[in-house]
């Protein structure tokens, strides 16, 4: 089974640079989502109505915050792994991102079911599900890029990213 892509950003950069971009975006998005979720749940400075009696909402909020904190840690580990060319540091990000992808697809399906069950608000639920499905597709693409570099590092095949091979490894020469 060979899951790999040949370049990132539709040919604009190689897999290693793309993995750095994805690690940076992962770090920033996990920070933002953690802050937004905590603040909208009444745990931060930005307000939002939150019914503390809603047990399901409370549990989902806590699970989301914990998952985003795990994603934040894994994004930092991915950056360390990219700097050290160590596949062991990259693996947690691969696992947590796959969990996020699966949960996103499940939530999208549940939103479609809720839209059908709600009757009048189907378009609202269908659009929310569409956003989740698009996000999951983007996450799959990012996961494939990092997984490709992970397998290259694990197999000791990072020479293709050296400048002599046409890659962008290391600092640019002036």
Coordinates of N, CA and C in Angstrom, one line a residue:
X1 N 0.8 -1.2 0.0 CA 0.0 0.0 0.0 C 0.9 1.2 0.0
X2 N 0.8 2.0 -1.0 CA 1.6 3.2 -1.1 C 0.7 4.5 -1.1
X3 N 0.7 5.2 0.0 CA 0.0 6.5 0.1 C 1.1 7.6 0.1
X4 N 1.2 8.3 -1.0 CA 2.1 9.3 -1.1 C 1.7 10.4 -2.1
X5 N 2.2 11.6 -1.9 CA 2.0 12.6 -2.9 C 3.4 13.1 -3.3
X6 N 3.5 13.7 -4.5 CA 4.9 14.1 -5.0 C 5.3 15.5 -4.6
X7 N 4.3 16.4 -4.3 CA 4.6 17.7 -4.0 C 3.5 18.3 -3.1
X8 N 3.7 19.5 -2.6 CA 2.7 20.1 -1.8 C 2.2 21.4 -2.5
X9 N 1.1 21.8 -2.1 CA 0.5 23.0 -2.7 C 0.4 23.0 -4.2
X10 N 0.1 21.8 -4.7 CA -0.1 21.6 -6.2 C 1.2 22.0 -6.9
X11 N 2.3 21.6 -6.4 CA 3.6 21.7 -7.1 C 4.4 22.9 -6.7
X12 N 3.9 23.8 -5.8 CA 4.6 25.0 -5.4 C 5.8 24.7 -4.5
X13 N 5.8 23.6 -3.7 CA 6.9 23.3 -2.8 C 7.0 21.8 -2.6
X14 N 8.2 21.4 -2.1 CA 8.3 20.0 -1.9 C 7.6 19.5 -0.6
X15 N 7.7 18.2 -0.4 CA 6.9 17.6 0.7 C 7.5 18.1 2.1
X16 N 8.8 18.3 2.2 CA 9.3 18.8 3.5 C 8.9 20.2 3.8
X17 N 9.0 21.1 2.9 CA 8.5 22.5 3.1 C 7.0 22.5 3.4
X18 N 6.3 21.7 2.6 CA 4.8 21.6 2.8 C 4.5 21.0 4.2
X19 N 5.3 20.1 4.7 CA 5.1 19.6 6.1 C 5.3 20.7 7.1
X20 N 6.3 21.6 6.9 CA 6.5 22.7 7.8 C 5.3 23.7 7.7
X21 N 4.8 23.9 6.6 CA 3.6 24.8 6.4 C 2.5 24.2 7.2
X22 N 2.2 22.9 7.0 CA 1.1 22.2 7.6 C 1.3 22.2 9.2
X23 N 2.5 22.0 9.6 CA 2.8 22.0 11.1 C 2.5 23.4 11.6
X24 N 2.9 24.4 10.9 CA 2.6 25.8 11.4 C 1.1 26.1 11.4
X25 N 0.4 25.7 10.3 CA -1.0 25.9 10.3 C -1.7 25.1 11.4
X26 N -1.3 23.9 11.6 CA -1.9 23.1 12.7 C -1.7 23.7 14.0
X27 N -0.5 24.3 14.3 CA -0.2 24.9 15.6 C -1.2 26.1 15.7
X28 N -1.2 27.0 14.7 CA -2.1 28.2 14.8 C -3.6 27.8 14.9
X29 N -4.0 26.9 14.1 CA -5.4 26.5 14.2 C -5.8 25.9 15.5
X30 N -4.9 25.1 16.1 CA -5.3 24.5 17.4 C -5.3 25.5 18.5
X31 N -4.4 26.5 18.4 CA -4.4 27.6 19.4 C -5.8 28.4 19.3
X32 N -6.1 28.7 18.0 CA -7.3 29.5 17.8 C -8.6 28.7 18.2
X33 N -8.7 27.5 17.8 CA -9.9 26.7 18.1 C -10.0 26.4 19.6
X34 N -8.9 26.2 20.3 CA -8.9 26.0 21.8 C -9.4 27.3 22.4
X35 N -8.8 28.4 22.0 CA -9.2 29.7 22.6 C -10.7 30.0 22.4
X36 N -11.1 29.8 21.1 CA -12.5 30.1 20.7 C -13.5 29.2 21.5
X37 N -13.2 27.9 21.6 CA -14.1 27.0 22.3 C -14.2 27.3 23.7
X38 N -13.0 27.6 24.4 CA -13.0 27.9 25.8 C -13.7 29.2 26.1
X39 N -13.5 30.2 25.2 CA -14.1 31.5 25.5 C -15.6 31.5 25.2
X40 N -16.0 30.7 24.2 CA -17.5 30.7 23.9 C -18.2 29.8 25.0
X41 N -17.4 29.0 25.7 CA -18.0 28.2 26.7 C -18.0 28.9 28.1
X42 N -17.6 30.2 28.1 CA -17.6 30.9 29.3 C -16.4 30.8 30.1
X43 N -15.3 30.1 29.5 CA -14.1 29.9 30.3 C -13.0 31.0 30.0
X44 N -13.3 31.9 29.1 CA -12.3 32.9 28.7 C -12.9 34.3 28.8
X45 N -12.2 35.2 28.2 CA -12.7 36.6 28.2 C -13.7 36.9 27.2
X46 N -13.8 36.2 26.1 CA -14.8 36.5 25.1 C -16.1 35.7 25.5
X47 N -17.2 36.4 25.6 CA -18.4 35.8 26.2 C -19.2 35.0 25.2
X48 N -20.2 34.4 25.6 CA -21.1 33.6 24.9 C -22.1 32.9 25.8
X49 N -23.3 32.8 25.4 CA -24.3 32.1 26.3 C -24.0 30.6 26.3
X50 N -23.9 30.1 27.5 CA -23.6 28.7 27.6 C -24.4 28.1 28.8
X51 N -25.3 27.2 28.5 CA -26.2 26.6 29.5 C -25.4 25.6 30.2
X52 N -25.1 25.8 31.5 CA -24.3 24.9 32.2 C -25.1 23.6 32.6
X53 N -26.4 23.7 32.4 CA -27.2 22.5 32.7 C -27.2 21.5 31.5
X54 N -26.6 21.9 30.4 CA -26.6 21.0 29.2 C -25.4 20.1 29.3
X55 N -25.6 18.9 29.8 CA -24.5 18.0 30.1 C -23.8 17.6 28.8
X56 N -24.6 17.3 27.7 CA -24.0 16.8 26.5 C -23.2 18.0 25.9
X57 N -23.7 19.2 25.9 CA -22.9 20.3 25.4 C -21.6 20.5 26.2
X58 N -21.7 20.3 27.5 CA -20.5 20.5 28.4 C -19.5 19.4 28.1
X59 N -19.9 18.2 27.9 CA -19.0 17.1 27.6 C -18.3 17.3 26.3
X60 N -19.1 17.7 25.3 CA -18.6 17.9 23.9 C -17.6 19.1 23.9
X61 N -17.9 20.1 24.7 CA -16.9 21.2 24.8 C -15.6 20.8 25.4
X62 N -15.7 20.1 26.5 CA -14.5 19.6 27.2 C -13.7 18.7 26.3
X63 N -14.4 17.8 25.6 CA -13.7 16.8 24.7 C -13.0 17.6 23.6
X64 N -13.7 18.6 23.0 CA -13.1 19.4 21.9 C -11.9 20.2 22.4
X65 N -11.9 20.7 23.6 CA -10.8 21.5 24.2 C -9.6 20.5 24.4
X66 N -9.9 19.3 24.9 CA -8.8 18.3 25.2 C -8.2 17.8 23.9
X67 N -9.1 17.6 22.9 CA -8.6 17.2 21.6 C -7.7 18.2 20.9
X68 N -8.1 19.5 21.0 CA -7.3 20.6 20.4 C -6.0 20.8 21.2
X69 N -6.0 20.6 22.5 CA -4.7 20.7 23.3 C -3.8 19.5 22.8
X70 N -4.4 18.3 22.6 CA -3.5 17.2 22.1 C -3.0 17.6 20.7
X71 N -3.8 18.2 19.9 CA -3.4 18.6 18.5 C -2.3 19.6 18.6
X72 N -2.4 20.5 19.5 CA -1.4 21.6 19.7 C -0.1 20.9 20.1
X73 N -0.1 20.0 21.0 CA 1.1 19.3 21.5 C 1.7 18.5 20.3
X74 N 0.8 17.8 19.6 CA 1.3 17.0 18.4 C 1.9 17.9 17.3
X75 N 1.3 19.1 17.1 CA 1.9 20.0 16.1 C 3.3 20.5 16.5
X76 N 3.5 20.7 17.8 CA 4.8 21.1 18.3 C 5.8 19.9 18.1
X77 N 5.3 18.7 18.4 CA 6.1 17.5 18.1 C 6.4 17.3 16.7
X78 N 5.5 17.6 15.8 CA 5.7 17.5 14.4 C 6.8 18.5 13.9
X79 N 6.8 19.7 14.5 CA 7.8 20.7 14.1 C 9.2 20.2 14.6
X80 N 9.2 19.6 15.8 CA 10.5 19.0 16.3 C 11.0 17.9 15.4
X81 N 10.0 17.0 15.0 CA 10.4 15.9 14.1 C 10.9 16.3 12.8
X82 N 10.3 17.4 12.3 CA 10.8 17.9 11.0 C 12.2 18.5 11.1
X83 N 12.4 19.2 12.2 CA 13.8 19.7 12.4 C 14.8 18.7 12.6
X84 N 14.5 17.6 13.3 CA 15.4 16.5 13.6 C 15.4 15.4 12.5
X85 N 14.5 15.5 11.6 CA 14.3 14.3 10.6 C 14.1 13.0 11.4
X86 N 13.2 13.1 12.3 CA 12.9 11.9 13.2 C 11.4 11.5 13.0
X87 N 11.2 10.4 12.5 CA 9.8 9.9 12.3 C 9.0 9.7 13.6
X88 N 9.7 9.3 14.6 CA 9.0 9.1 15.9 C 8.3 10.3 16.4
X89 N 8.9 11.5 16.2 CA 8.3 12.8 16.7 C 7.1 13.1 15.8
X90 N 7.1 12.7 14.6 CA 6.0 13.0 13.6 C 4.7 12.1 13.8
X91 N 4.9 10.9 14.3 CA 3.9 9.9 14.4 C 2.7 10.4 15.2
X92 N 2.8 11.0 16.4 CA 1.6 11.5 17.1 C 0.7 12.4 16.3
X93 N 1.3 13.3 15.6 CA 0.5 14.2 14.7 C -0.3 13.4 13.7
X94 N 0.3 12.4 13.1 CA -0.4 11.6 12.1 C -1.6 10.9 12.8
X95 N -1.4 10.3 14.0 CA -2.5 9.6 14.7 C -3.6 10.6 15.1
X96 N -3.3 11.7 15.7 CA -4.3 12.6 16.2 C -5.0 13.2 15.0
X97 N -4.3 13.6 13.9 CA -5.0 14.1 12.8 C -5.9 13.1 12.1
X98 N -5.6 11.9 12.1 CA -6.5 10.9 11.6 C -7.8 10.8 12.5
X99 N -7.6 10.9 13.8 CA -8.7 10.9 14.7 C -9.6 12.1 14.4
X100 N -9.0 13.2 14.2 CA -9.8 14.4 13.9 C -10.5 14.3 12.5
X101 N -9.9 13.7 11.6 CA -10.6 13.5 10.3 C -11.8 12.6 10.4
X102 N -11.6 11.5 11.1 CA -12.7 10.5 11.3 C -13.8 11.2 12.1
X103 N -13.5 11.9 13.2 CA -14.5 12.6 13.9 C -15.3 13.7 13.1
X104 N -14.5 14.3 12.2 CA -15.2 15.3 11.4 C -16.2 14.7 10.4
X105 N -15.8 13.6 9.8 CA -16.7 12.9 8.9 C -17.9 12.4 9.7
X106 N -17.7 11.8 10.9 CA -18.9 11.3 11.7 C -19.8 12.5 12.1
X107 N -19.2 13.6 12.5 CA -20.0 14.8 12.8 C -20.8 15.3 11.6
X108 N -20.2 15.3 10.4 CA -20.9 15.7 9.2 C -22.1 14.8 8.9
X109 N -21.9 13.5 9.1 CA -23.0 12.6 8.9 C -24.1 12.8 9.9
X110 N -23.7 13.0 11.2 CA -24.7 13.3 12.2 C -25.4 14.6 11.9
X111 N -24.7 15.6 11.4 CA -25.4 16.9 11.1 C -26.4 16.7 9.9
X112 N -26.1 15.8 9.0 CA -27.1 15.5 7.9 C -28.3 14.8 8.5
X113 N -28.1 13.9 9.4 CA -29.2 13.2 10.0 C -30.0 14.1 10.9
X114 N -29.4 15.1 11.6 CA -30.1 16.0 12.4 C -30.9 17.0 11.5
X115 N -30.4 17.3 10.3 CA -31.1 18.2 9.4 C -32.3 17.5 8.8
X116 N -32.2 16.2 8.5 CA -33.4 15.5 8.1 C -34.4 15.3 9.2
X117 N -33.9 15.1 10.4 CA -34.9 14.9 11.5 C -35.5 16.3 11.9
X118 N -34.8 17.4 11.7 CA -35.4 18.7 12.2 C -36.5 19.2 11.3
X119 N -36.5 18.7 10.1 CA -37.6 19.2 9.1 C -37.3 20.5 8.5
X120 N -37.5 21.6 9.2 CA -37.4 22.9 8.5 C -36.0 23.5 8.4
X121 N -35.1 23.0 9.1 CA -33.7 23.6 9.1 C -32.7 22.7 8.3
X122 N -33.2 22.0 7.3 CA -32.3 21.1 6.6 C -31.1 21.8 5.9
X123 N -31.4 23.0 5.3 CA -30.4 23.7 4.6 C -29.3 24.1 5.6
X124 N -29.6 24.6 6.7 CA -28.7 25.0 7.7 C -27.8 23.8 8.1
X125 N -28.3 22.7 8.4 CA -27.6 21.5 8.8 C -26.8 21.0 7.6
X126 N -27.3 21.0 6.4 CA -26.6 20.5 5.2 C -25.4 21.4 5.0
X127 N -25.5 22.7 5.1 CA -24.3 23.6 4.9 C -23.3 23.3 5.9
X128 N -23.7 23.1 7.2 CA -22.7 22.8 8.2 C -22.0 21.5 7.9
X129 N -22.7 20.5 7.5 CA -22.1 19.2 7.1 C -21.2 19.4 5.9
X130 N -21.6 20.2 5.0 CA -20.7 20.4 3.8 C -19.4 21.1 4.2
X131 N -19.5 22.0 5.1 CA -18.2 22.7 5.6 C -17.3 21.6 6.3
X132 N -17.9 20.7 7.1 CA -17.1 19.7 7.8 C -16.5 18.7 6.8
X133 N -17.3 18.3 5.8 CA -16.8 17.4 4.8 C -15.6 18.1 4.0
X134 N -15.7 19.4 3.7 CA -14.7 20.1 3.0 C -13.4 20.2 3.9
X135 N -13.6 20.5 5.1 CA -12.5 20.5 6.1 C -11.8 19.2 6.2
X136 N -12.6 18.1 6.2 CA -12.1 16.8 6.3 C -11.3 16.4 5.1
X137 N -11.7 16.8 3.9 CA -11.0 16.6 2.7 C -9.6 17.3 2.7
X138 N -9.6 18.6 3.2 CA -8.4 19.4 3.3 C -7.5 18.7 4.3
X139 N -8.0 18.2 5.4 CA -7.2 17.5 6.4 C -6.6 16.2 5.9
X140 N -7.3 15.5 5.0 CA -6.8 14.3 4.4 C -5.6 14.7 3.5
X141 N -5.7 15.7 2.7 CA -4.6 16.2 1.9 C -3.4 16.5 2.7
X142 N -3.6 17.3 3.8 CA -2.5 17.6 4.7 C -1.9 16.4 5.3
X143 N -2.8 15.5 5.7 CA -2.3 14.2 6.3 C -1.4 13.4 5.4
X144 N -1.8 13.4 4.1 CA -1.1 12.7 3.1 C 0.3 13.3 2.9
X145 N 0.4 14.6 2.9 CA 1.7 15.3 2.7 C 2.6 14.9 3.9
X146 N 2.1 15.1 5.1 CA 3.0 14.8 6.2 C 3.3 13.3 6.3
X147 N 2.3 12.4 5.9 CA 2.6 11.0 5.9 C 3.6 10.6 4.9
X148 N 3.6 11.3 3.8 CA 4.6 11.0 2.7 C 6.0 11.3 3.3
X149 N 6.2 12.5 3.9 CA 7.5 12.8 4.4 C 7.9 11.9 5.6
X150 N 6.9 11.5 6.4 CA 7.1 10.6 7.5 C 7.7 9.3 7.0
X151 N 7.1 8.7 5.9 CA 7.6 7.5 5.3 C 9.0 7.7 4.7
X152 N 9.2 8.8 4.1 CA 10.6 9.1 3.5 C 11.6 9.1 4.6
X153 N 11.3 9.8 5.7 CA 12.2 9.9 6.9 C 12.4 8.5 7.5
X154 N 11.4 7.8 7.7 CA 11.4 6.4 8.3 C 12.3 5.5 7.4
X155 N 12.2 5.6 6.1 CA 12.9 4.8 5.2 C 14.3 5.3 4.8
X156 N 14.7 6.5 5.4 CA 16.0 7.1 5.2 C 16.1 7.7 3.8
X157 N 15.0 8.1 3.2 CA 15.0 8.6 1.9 C 14.7 10.1 1.8
X158 N 15.6 10.9 2.6 CA 15.4 12.3 2.6 C 16.3 13.1 1.7
X159 N 17.2 12.3 1.0 CA 18.2 13.0 0.1 C 17.5 13.7 -1.0
X160 N 16.3 13.3 -1.4 CA 15.6 14.0 -2.5 C 15.3 15.4 -2.2
X161 N 15.3 15.8 -0.9 CA 14.9 17.1 -0.5 C 16.2 18.0 -0.4
X162 N 17.4 17.5 -0.6 CA 18.6 18.3 -0.6 C 18.7 19.2 -1.8
X163 N 19.3 20.4 -1.7 CA 19.4 21.3 -2.8 C 20.0 20.7 -4.0
X164 N 21.0 19.7 -3.8 CA 21.7 19.1 -5.0 C 20.7 18.3 -5.8
X165 N 19.6 17.8 -5.1 CA 18.6 17.0 -5.8 C 17.4 17.9 -6.3
X166 N 17.6 19.2 -6.2 CA 16.5 20.1 -6.6 C 15.5 20.4 -5.5
X167 N 15.8 19.9 -4.3 CA 14.9 20.2 -3.2 C 15.2 21.5 -2.6
X168 N 14.4 21.8 -1.5 CA 14.6 23.1 -0.8 C 15.1 22.9 0.6
X169 N 15.8 21.8 0.8 CA 16.3 21.5 2.2 C 17.3 22.5 2.7
X170 N 17.1 22.9 3.9 CA 18.1 23.9 4.5 C 17.8 25.3 4.1
X171 N 18.7 26.2 4.5 CA 18.5 27.6 4.2 C 18.8 27.9 2.7
X172 N 18.1 28.8 2.1 CA 18.4 29.1 0.7 C 19.8 29.8 0.5
X173 N 20.4 29.5 -0.6 CA 21.7 30.0 -0.8 C 21.6 31.4 -1.5
X174 N 22.3 32.4 -1.0 CA 22.2 33.7 -1.5 C 23.4 34.0 -2.5

